[in-house]
PDB file of C-alpha atoms in Angstrom:
ATOM      1  CA  MET O   1      10.395  16.009 -19.120  1.00  0.00           C
ATOM      2  CA  ASN O   2       9.448  19.365 -19.767  1.00  0.00           C
ATOM      3  CA  PRO O   3      12.357  21.951 -18.713  1.00  0.00           C
ATOM      4  CA  ALA O   4       9.729  24.306 -17.201  1.00  0.00           C
ATOM      5  CA  THR O   5       8.166  22.113 -14.581  1.00  0.00           C
ATOM      6  CA  PHE O   6      11.592  23.191 -12.779  1.00  0.00           C
ATOM      7  CA  ASP O   7      13.535  26.290 -12.105  1.00  0.00           C
ATOM      8  CA  ARG O   8      17.077  23.442 -12.459  1.00  0.00           C
ATOM      9  CA  GLU O   9      18.280  21.795 -15.988  1.00  0.00           C
ATOM     10  CA  ILE O  10      17.246  18.170 -16.528  1.00  0.00           C
ATOM     11  CA  ILE O  11      19.143  15.988 -17.641  1.00  0.00           C
ATOM     12  CA  THR O  12      18.133  12.080 -18.732  1.00  0.00           C
ATOM     13  CA  GLU O  13      19.245   8.947 -18.657  1.00  0.00           C
ATOM     14  CA  MET O  14      18.097   5.519 -19.372  1.00  0.00           C
ATOM     15  CA  VAL O  15      17.540   2.120 -17.865  1.00  0.00           C
ATOM     16  CA  GLU O  16      18.065  -0.079 -19.941  1.00  0.00           C
ATOM     17  CA  GLY O  17      15.342  -2.811 -20.439  1.00  0.00           C
ATOM     18  CA  ALA O  18      12.807  -0.181 -18.751  1.00  0.00           C
ATOM     19  CA  PHE O  19      10.008  -0.641 -20.930  1.00  0.00           C
ATOM     20  CA  VAL O  20       6.394   0.149 -20.170  1.00  0.00           C
ATOM     21  CA  ASP O  21       5.441  -3.537 -18.913  1.00  0.00           C
ATOM     22  CA  VAL O  22       8.467  -4.662 -17.517  1.00  0.00           C
ATOM     23  CA  ILE O  23       8.890  -1.860 -14.508  1.00  0.00           C
ATOM     24  CA  ILE O  24       4.630  -2.292 -14.188  1.00  0.00           C
ATOM     25  CA  GLN O  25       4.846  -6.135 -13.359  1.00  0.00           C
ATOM     26  CA  GLY O  26       8.114  -5.623 -10.997  1.00  0.00           C
ATOM     27  CA  ASP O  27      10.717  -7.651 -12.614  1.00  0.00           C
ATOM     28  CA  PRO O  28      14.060  -7.459  -9.964  1.00  0.00           C
ATOM     29  CA  SER O  29      16.235  -7.803 -13.223  1.00  0.00           C
ATOM     30  CA  LEU O  30      16.338  -3.807 -13.663  1.00  0.00           C
ATOM     31  CA  GLU O  31      17.451  -3.341 -10.643  1.00  0.00           C
ATOM     32  CA  ASP O  32      21.154  -3.055 -11.597  1.00  0.00           C
ATOM     33  CA  ALA O  33      20.286  -1.110 -14.783  1.00  0.00           C
ATOM     34  CA  CYS O  34      18.687   1.340 -12.216  1.00  0.00           C
ATOM     35  CA  LEU O  35      21.656   1.606  -9.881  1.00  0.00           C
ATOM     36  CA  GLU O  36      23.841   2.039 -13.348  1.00  0.00           C
ATOM     37  CA  ALA O  37      21.502   4.250 -14.940  1.00  0.00           C
ATOM     38  CA  ALA O  38      21.742   6.523 -11.095  1.00  0.00           C
ATOM     39  CA  ARG O  39      25.246   6.744 -11.228  1.00  0.00           C
ATOM     40  CA  ARG O  40      26.033   7.819 -14.432  1.00  0.00           C
ATOM     41  CA  LEU O  41      23.647  10.818 -13.767  1.00  0.00           C
ATOM     42  CA  VAL O  42      25.348  11.814 -10.053  1.00  0.00           C
ATOM     43  CA  ASP O  43      28.292  11.306 -12.527  1.00  0.00           C
ATOM     44  CA  ARG O  44      26.802  13.900 -14.956  1.00  0.00           C
ATOM     45  CA  GLY O  45      26.378  16.592 -12.050  1.00  0.00           C
ATOM     46  CA  ALA O  46      22.662  15.505 -10.973  1.00  0.00           C
ATOM     47  CA  ASP O  47      21.678  16.679  -7.628  1.00  0.00           C
ATOM     48  CA  VAL O  48      18.334  14.856  -7.168  1.00  0.00           C
ATOM     49  CA  ILE O  49      17.573  11.660  -9.033  1.00  0.00           C
ATOM     50  CA  CYS O  50      13.482  10.896  -9.547  1.00  0.00           C
ATOM     51  CA  ALA O  51      12.360   8.523 -12.249  1.00  0.00           C
ATOM     52  CA  ASP O  52       9.505   8.511 -15.026  1.00  0.00           C
ATOM     53  CA  CYS O  53       7.608   6.076 -13.849  1.00  0.00           C
ATOM     54  CA  GLY O  54       6.206   5.609 -10.203  1.00  0.00           C
ATOM     55  CA  PHE O  55       6.681   1.775 -10.461  1.00  0.00           C
ATOM     56  CA  LEU O  56      10.023   2.485 -10.173  1.00  0.00           C
ATOM     57  CA  ILE O  57       9.505   2.531  -6.181  1.00  0.00           C
ATOM     58  CA  ARG O  58      10.703  -1.091  -5.748  1.00  0.00           C
ATOM     59  CA  HIS O  59      14.144   0.005  -6.568  1.00  0.00           C
ATOM     60  CA  GLN O  60      13.836   3.445  -4.288  1.00  0.00           C
ATOM     61  CA  ALA O  61      15.725   1.872  -1.435  1.00  0.00           C
ATOM     62  CA  ALA O  62      18.820   0.233  -3.659  1.00  0.00           C
ATOM     63  CA  VAL O  63      19.270   3.622  -5.783  1.00  0.00           C
ATOM     64  CA  SER O  64      19.166   5.571  -2.841  1.00  0.00           C
ATOM     65  CA  ALA O  65      22.172   3.417  -0.985  1.00  0.00           C
ATOM     66  CA  ALA O  66      23.869   3.429  -4.170  1.00  0.00           C
ATOM     67  CA  VAL O  67      24.466   7.359  -4.852  1.00  0.00           C
ATOM     68  CA  ASN O  68      25.236  10.370  -2.281  1.00  0.00           C
ATOM     69  CA  VAL O  69      22.481  12.797  -3.895  1.00  0.00           C
ATOM     70  CA  PRO O  70      18.633  12.712  -2.257  1.00  0.00           C
ATOM     71  CA  VAL O  71      16.384  10.323  -4.884  1.00  0.00           C
ATOM     72  CA  ALA O  72      12.857  10.214  -5.372  1.00  0.00           C
ATOM     73  CA  LEU O  73      11.517   7.721  -7.991  1.00  0.00           C
ATOM     74  CA  SER O  74       8.113   7.564  -7.163  1.00  0.00           C
ATOM     75  CA  SER O  75       5.352   9.969  -5.810  1.00  0.00           C
ATOM     76  CA  LEU O  76       4.074   7.027  -3.854  1.00  0.00           C
ATOM     77  CA  LEU O  77       6.497   7.994  -1.019  1.00  0.00           C
ATOM     78  CA  LEU O  78       4.274  10.555  -0.291  1.00  0.00           C
ATOM     79  CA  VAL O  79       1.322   7.846   0.841  1.00  0.00           C
ATOM     80  CA  PRO O  80       2.419   7.800   4.754  1.00  0.00           C
ATOM     81  CA  THR O  81       2.695  11.636   4.934  1.00  0.00           C
ATOM     82  CA  LEU O  82      -0.959  12.450   2.998  1.00  0.00           C
ATOM     83  CA  LEU O  83      -2.346  10.253   5.101  1.00  0.00           C
ATOM     84  CA  ARG O  84      -1.633  12.313   7.955  1.00  0.00           C
ATOM     85  CA  GLN O  85      -2.947  15.585   6.654  1.00  0.00           C
ATOM     86  CA  LEU O  86      -6.356  13.836   6.953  1.00  0.00           C
ATOM     87  CA  PRO O  87      -9.093  12.875   9.854  1.00  0.00           C
ATOM     88  CA  THR O  88      -9.118   9.044  10.519  1.00  0.00           C
ATOM     89  CA  ALA O  89     -12.255   9.025   8.775  1.00  0.00           C
ATOM     90  CA  GLN O  90     -11.035  10.167   5.804  1.00  0.00           C
ATOM     91  CA  LYS O  91      -9.619   8.483   2.915  1.00  0.00           C
ATOM     92  CA  LEU O  92      -6.343   8.866   0.565  1.00  0.00           C
ATOM     93  CA  ALA O  93      -7.110   7.405  -2.922  1.00  0.00           C
ATOM     94  CA  VAL O  94      -4.183   6.566  -5.378  1.00  0.00           C
ATOM     95  CA  ILE O  95      -4.713   6.886  -8.549  1.00  0.00           C
ATOM     96  CA  THR O  96      -2.573   4.528 -10.732  1.00  0.00           C
ATOM     97  CA  ALA O  97      -1.887   3.093 -14.209  1.00  0.00           C
ATOM     98  CA  ASP O  98      -2.337   0.093 -13.597  1.00  0.00           C
ATOM     99  CA  SER O  99      -4.143  -0.965  -9.826  1.00  0.00           C
ATOM    100  CA  ARG O 100      -3.334  -4.549 -10.691  1.00  0.00           C
ATOM    101  CA  HIS O 101       0.271  -4.064  -9.839  1.00  0.00           C
ATOM    102  CA  CYS O 102      -0.071  -1.403  -7.069  1.00  0.00           C
ATOM    103  CA  THR O 103       0.385  -3.836  -4.483  1.00  0.00           C
ATOM    104  CA  GLU O 104       0.564  -2.759  -0.874  1.00  0.00           C
ATOM    105  CA  ASP O 105       4.549  -3.336  -0.600  1.00  0.00           C
ATOM    106  CA  MET O 106       4.672  -0.229  -2.359  1.00  0.00           C
ATOM    107  CA  LEU O 107       2.645   1.874  -0.153  1.00  0.00           C
ATOM    108  CA  GLY O 108       4.826   2.319   2.624  1.00  0.00           C
ATOM    109  CA  ILE O 109       2.101   1.490   5.268  1.00  0.00           C
ATOM    110  CA  ASP O 110       2.470  -1.209   7.800  1.00  0.00           C
ATOM    111  CA  LYS O 111      -0.757  -0.771  10.438  1.00  0.00           C
ATOM    112  CA  LEU O 112      -4.035  -2.240   9.172  1.00  0.00           C
ATOM    113  CA  ASP O 113      -5.671   0.829  10.081  1.00  0.00           C
ATOM    114  CA  GLU O 114      -4.434   3.150   7.752  1.00  0.00           C
ATOM    115  CA  ARG O 115      -3.851   0.710   5.117  1.00  0.00           C
ATOM    116  CA  SER O 116      -7.866   0.746   5.050  1.00  0.00           C
ATOM    117  CA  ARG O 117      -7.481   4.438   4.733  1.00  0.00           C
ATOM    118  CA  VAL O 118      -5.891   3.782   0.921  1.00  0.00           C
ATOM    119  CA  VAL O 119      -8.096   3.483  -2.018  1.00  0.00           C
ATOM    120  CA  ILE O 120      -6.284   2.389  -5.424  1.00  0.00           C
ATOM    121  CA  GLY O 121      -7.794   2.817  -8.818  1.00  0.00           C
ATOM    122  CA  GLY O 122      -6.206   2.993 -11.925  1.00  0.00           C
ATOM    123  CA  ILE O 123      -6.829   3.278 -15.696  1.00  0.00           C
ATOM    124  CA  GLU O 124      -5.493  -0.066 -16.963  1.00  0.00           C
ATOM    125  CA  ASN O 125      -8.510  -1.102 -19.669  1.00  0.00           C
ATOM    126  CA  GLY O 126      -7.666   2.141 -21.214  1.00  0.00           C
ATOM    127  CA  GLU O 127      -6.006   3.587 -24.291  1.00  0.00           C
ATOM    128  CA  TYR O 128      -3.264   6.277 -22.604  1.00  0.00           C
ATOM    129  CA  VAL O 129      -2.035   2.588 -20.688  1.00  0.00           C
ATOM    130  CA  ARG O 130      -2.492   0.001 -23.894  1.00  0.00           C
ATOM    131  CA  ASN O 131      -0.581   2.574 -26.204  1.00  0.00           C
ATOM    132  CA  GLN O 132       2.426   2.715 -23.490  1.00  0.00           C
ATOM    133  CA  LEU O 133       2.108  -1.191 -23.657  1.00  0.00           C
ATOM    134  CA  VAL O 134       3.306  -0.795 -27.316  1.00  0.00           C
ATOM    135  CA  ARG O 135       7.365  -0.495 -28.682  1.00  0.00           C
ATOM    136  CA  PRO O 136       7.868   1.997 -29.427  1.00  0.00           C
ATOM    137  CA  SER O 137       4.890   3.712 -26.894  1.00  0.00           C
ATOM    138  CA  VAL O 138       2.236   5.833 -28.970  1.00  0.00           C
ATOM    139  CA  ARG O 139       1.196   9.329 -27.577  1.00  0.00           C
ATOM    140  CA  VAL O 140      -2.332   9.615 -26.315  1.00  0.00           C
ATOM    141  CA  SER O 141      -3.847  13.034 -26.490  1.00  0.00           C
ATOM    142  CA  VAL O 142      -4.262  15.217 -23.049  1.00  0.00           C
ATOM    143  CA  ASP O 143      -7.645  15.289 -23.336  1.00  0.00           C
ATOM    144  CA  GLN O 144      -8.198  11.357 -23.571  1.00  0.00           C
ATOM    145  CA  ILE O 145      -5.701  11.365 -20.292  1.00  0.00           C
ATOM    146  CA  GLU O 146      -8.244  13.472 -18.534  1.00  0.00           C
ATOM    147  CA  ARG O 147     -11.498  11.721 -19.893  1.00  0.00           C
ATOM    148  CA  GLU O 148      -9.382   8.362 -18.408  1.00  0.00           C
ATOM    149  CA  VAL O 149      -8.504   9.623 -14.850  1.00  0.00           C
ATOM    150  CA  ALA O 150     -11.653  11.766 -14.460  1.00  0.00           C
ATOM    151  CA  SER O 151     -13.707   8.680 -15.372  1.00  0.00           C
ATOM    152  CA  CYS O 152     -11.201   6.086 -12.691  1.00  0.00           C
ATOM    153  CA  VAL O 153     -11.525   8.927 -10.509  1.00  0.00           C
ATOM    154  CA  GLN O 154     -15.514   9.060 -10.118  1.00  0.00           C
ATOM    155  CA  GLN O 155     -15.887   5.673  -9.942  1.00  0.00           C
ATOM    156  CA  LEU O 156     -13.230   5.512  -6.692  1.00  0.00           C
ATOM    157  CA  ARG O 157     -15.978   8.486  -4.914  1.00  0.00           C
ATOM    158  CA  ASP O 158     -18.535   6.752  -6.104  1.00  0.00           C
ATOM    159  CA  LYS O 159     -17.623   3.670  -4.028  1.00  0.00           C
ATOM    160  CA  HIS O 160     -15.615   5.705  -1.197  1.00  0.00           C
ATOM    161  CA  PRO O 161     -17.449   9.395  -0.697  1.00  0.00           C
ATOM    162  CA  ASP O 162     -14.846   9.985   2.026  1.00  0.00           C
ATOM    163  CA  ILE O 163     -11.999  10.446  -0.453  1.00  0.00           C
ATOM    164  CA  ALA O 164     -10.555  13.701   0.312  1.00  0.00           C
ATOM    165  CA  ILE O 165      -6.965  13.175  -1.277  1.00  0.00           C
ATOM    166  CA  LEU O 166      -5.655  12.279  -4.861  1.00  0.00           C
ATOM    167  CA  LEU O 167      -2.470  10.877  -5.322  1.00  0.00           C
ATOM    168  CA  PHE O 168      -1.398  10.847  -8.616  1.00  0.00           C
ATOM    169  CA  GLU O 169       1.058   7.365  -8.905  1.00  0.00           C
ATOM    170  CA  CYS O 170       1.801   7.689 -12.899  1.00  0.00           C
ATOM    171  CA  THR O 171       4.082  10.181 -14.418  1.00  0.00           C
ATOM    172  CA  GLY O 172       1.511  10.914 -17.133  1.00  0.00           C
ATOM    173  CA  PHE O 173      -1.159  12.356 -15.294  1.00  0.00           C
ATOM    174  CA  PRO O 174       0.801  15.559 -13.807  1.00  0.00           C
ATOM    175  CA  VAL O 175      -0.235  17.124 -17.238  1.00  0.00           C
ATOM    176  CA  VAL O 176      -3.873  16.900 -15.883  1.00  0.00           C
ATOM    177  CA  ALA O 177      -3.859  17.647 -12.422  1.00  0.00           C
ATOM    178  CA  ALA O 178      -5.096  20.774 -12.424  1.00  0.00           C
ATOM    179  CA  ALA O 179      -7.913  20.566 -14.535  1.00  0.00           C
ATOM    180  CA  MET O 180      -8.556  17.554 -11.651  1.00  0.00           C
ATOM    181  CA  ARG O 181      -8.500  19.985  -9.327  1.00  0.00           C
ATOM    182  CA  ARG O 182     -10.783  21.981 -10.667  1.00  0.00           C
ATOM    183  CA  THR O 183     -13.211  19.296 -11.378  1.00  0.00           C
ATOM    184  CA  THR O 184     -12.967  17.119  -7.933  1.00  0.00           C
ATOM    185  CA  GLY O 185     -12.231  20.306  -5.830  1.00  0.00           C
ATOM    186  CA  LEU O 186      -9.868  18.275  -3.965  1.00  0.00           C
ATOM    187  CA  PRO O 187      -6.359  18.553  -3.311  1.00  0.00           C
ATOM    188  CA  ILE O 188      -4.130  16.257  -5.678  1.00  0.00           C
ATOM    189  CA  TYR O 189      -0.530  15.631  -5.231  1.00  0.00           C
ATOM    190  CA  ASP O 190       1.690  14.071  -8.235  1.00  0.00           C
ATOM    191  CA  VAL O 191       5.416  13.555  -8.550  1.00  0.00           C
ATOM    192  CA  THR O 192       6.168  17.292  -9.870  1.00  0.00           C
ATOM    193  CA  ASP O 193       5.009  18.257  -6.141  1.00  0.00           C
ATOM    194  CA  LEU O 194       7.722  15.685  -4.447  1.00  0.00           C
ATOM    195  CA  CYS O 195      10.190  16.760  -7.074  1.00  0.00           C
ATOM    196  CA  ARG O 196      10.150  20.413  -6.167  1.00  0.00           C
ATOM    197  CA  MET O 197       9.745  19.520  -2.564  1.00  0.00           C
ATOM    198  CA  THR O 198      13.092  17.832  -2.486  1.00  0.00           C
ATOM    199  CA  LEU O 199      14.392  19.837  -5.014  1.00  0.00           C
ATOM    200  CA  ALA O 200      14.044  22.699  -2.531  1.00  0.00           C
ATOM    201  CA  SER O 201      16.078  21.056  -0.020  1.00  0.00           C
ATOM    202  CA  VAL O 202      19.245  21.437  -2.192  1.00  0.00           C
ATOM    203  CA  THR O 203      21.539  24.262  -2.253  1.00  0.00           C
ATOM    204  CA  VAL O 204      21.932  26.046  -5.594  1.00  0.00           C
ATOM    205  CA  PRO O 205      25.135  27.189  -6.534  1.00  0.00           C
ATOM    206  CA  ILE O 206      25.192  31.169  -7.371  1.00  0.00           C
ATOM    207  CA  ARG O 207      26.527  30.058 -10.988  1.00  0.00           C
ATOM    208  CA  ASN O 208      22.825  28.167 -10.787  1.00  0.00           C
ATOM    209  CA  GLU O 209      25.404  24.868 -12.895  1.00  0.00           C
ATOM    210  CA  HIS O 210      23.743  22.671 -10.384  1.00  0.00           C
ATOM    211  CA  ARG O 211      21.900  19.690 -12.449  1.00  0.00           C
ATOM    212  CA  ARG O 212      19.382  17.434 -11.537  1.00  0.00           C
ATOM    213  CA  GLY O 213      18.340  14.207 -12.801  1.00  0.00           C
ATOM    214  CA  LEU O 214      14.697  12.841 -14.549  1.00  0.00           C
TER     215      LEU O 214
END
């Protein structure tokens, strides 16, 4: 939601009822509200639509079918592509806000040998998620997010030394991506990378008036 992140204006719409706990747990009743928000964004001129929680990938198919602009609701869409960047002996680690609800159907892979190369870790017991679950949510410092993510990554690497790429599911994690790249020495992808790639595919009018939705 930082306007400096991309070279486009950011416009937003709220998905009615999309509280953090509801999204993470996968309440299917959110789908109609997601569709309505996406259509409002298109009506307002959005030329790309993404979301502020990676768990909304559950509604990716429905939203992309409902509008006529590219839809990229979650960095988890990158999982199959990132696996193909690696030799078969190496693994991709997905770092999520809550590993208990980051289920296999959200990863977009069907082959058992590929599934075994994806490991999932979460910070569900930390202060960041705890503060996001209260209404209204409470801000957490970037330093605290970095500590929790770093601890999660270290635990995963201790168990799986063959991890070669990290993928951040949570849209709160990009603020620590640069620091984590330095400390881990690993390639790290997040939702901003997916958004930049999607935005690069969209023609920008000369008057630079196209807008995107977040």
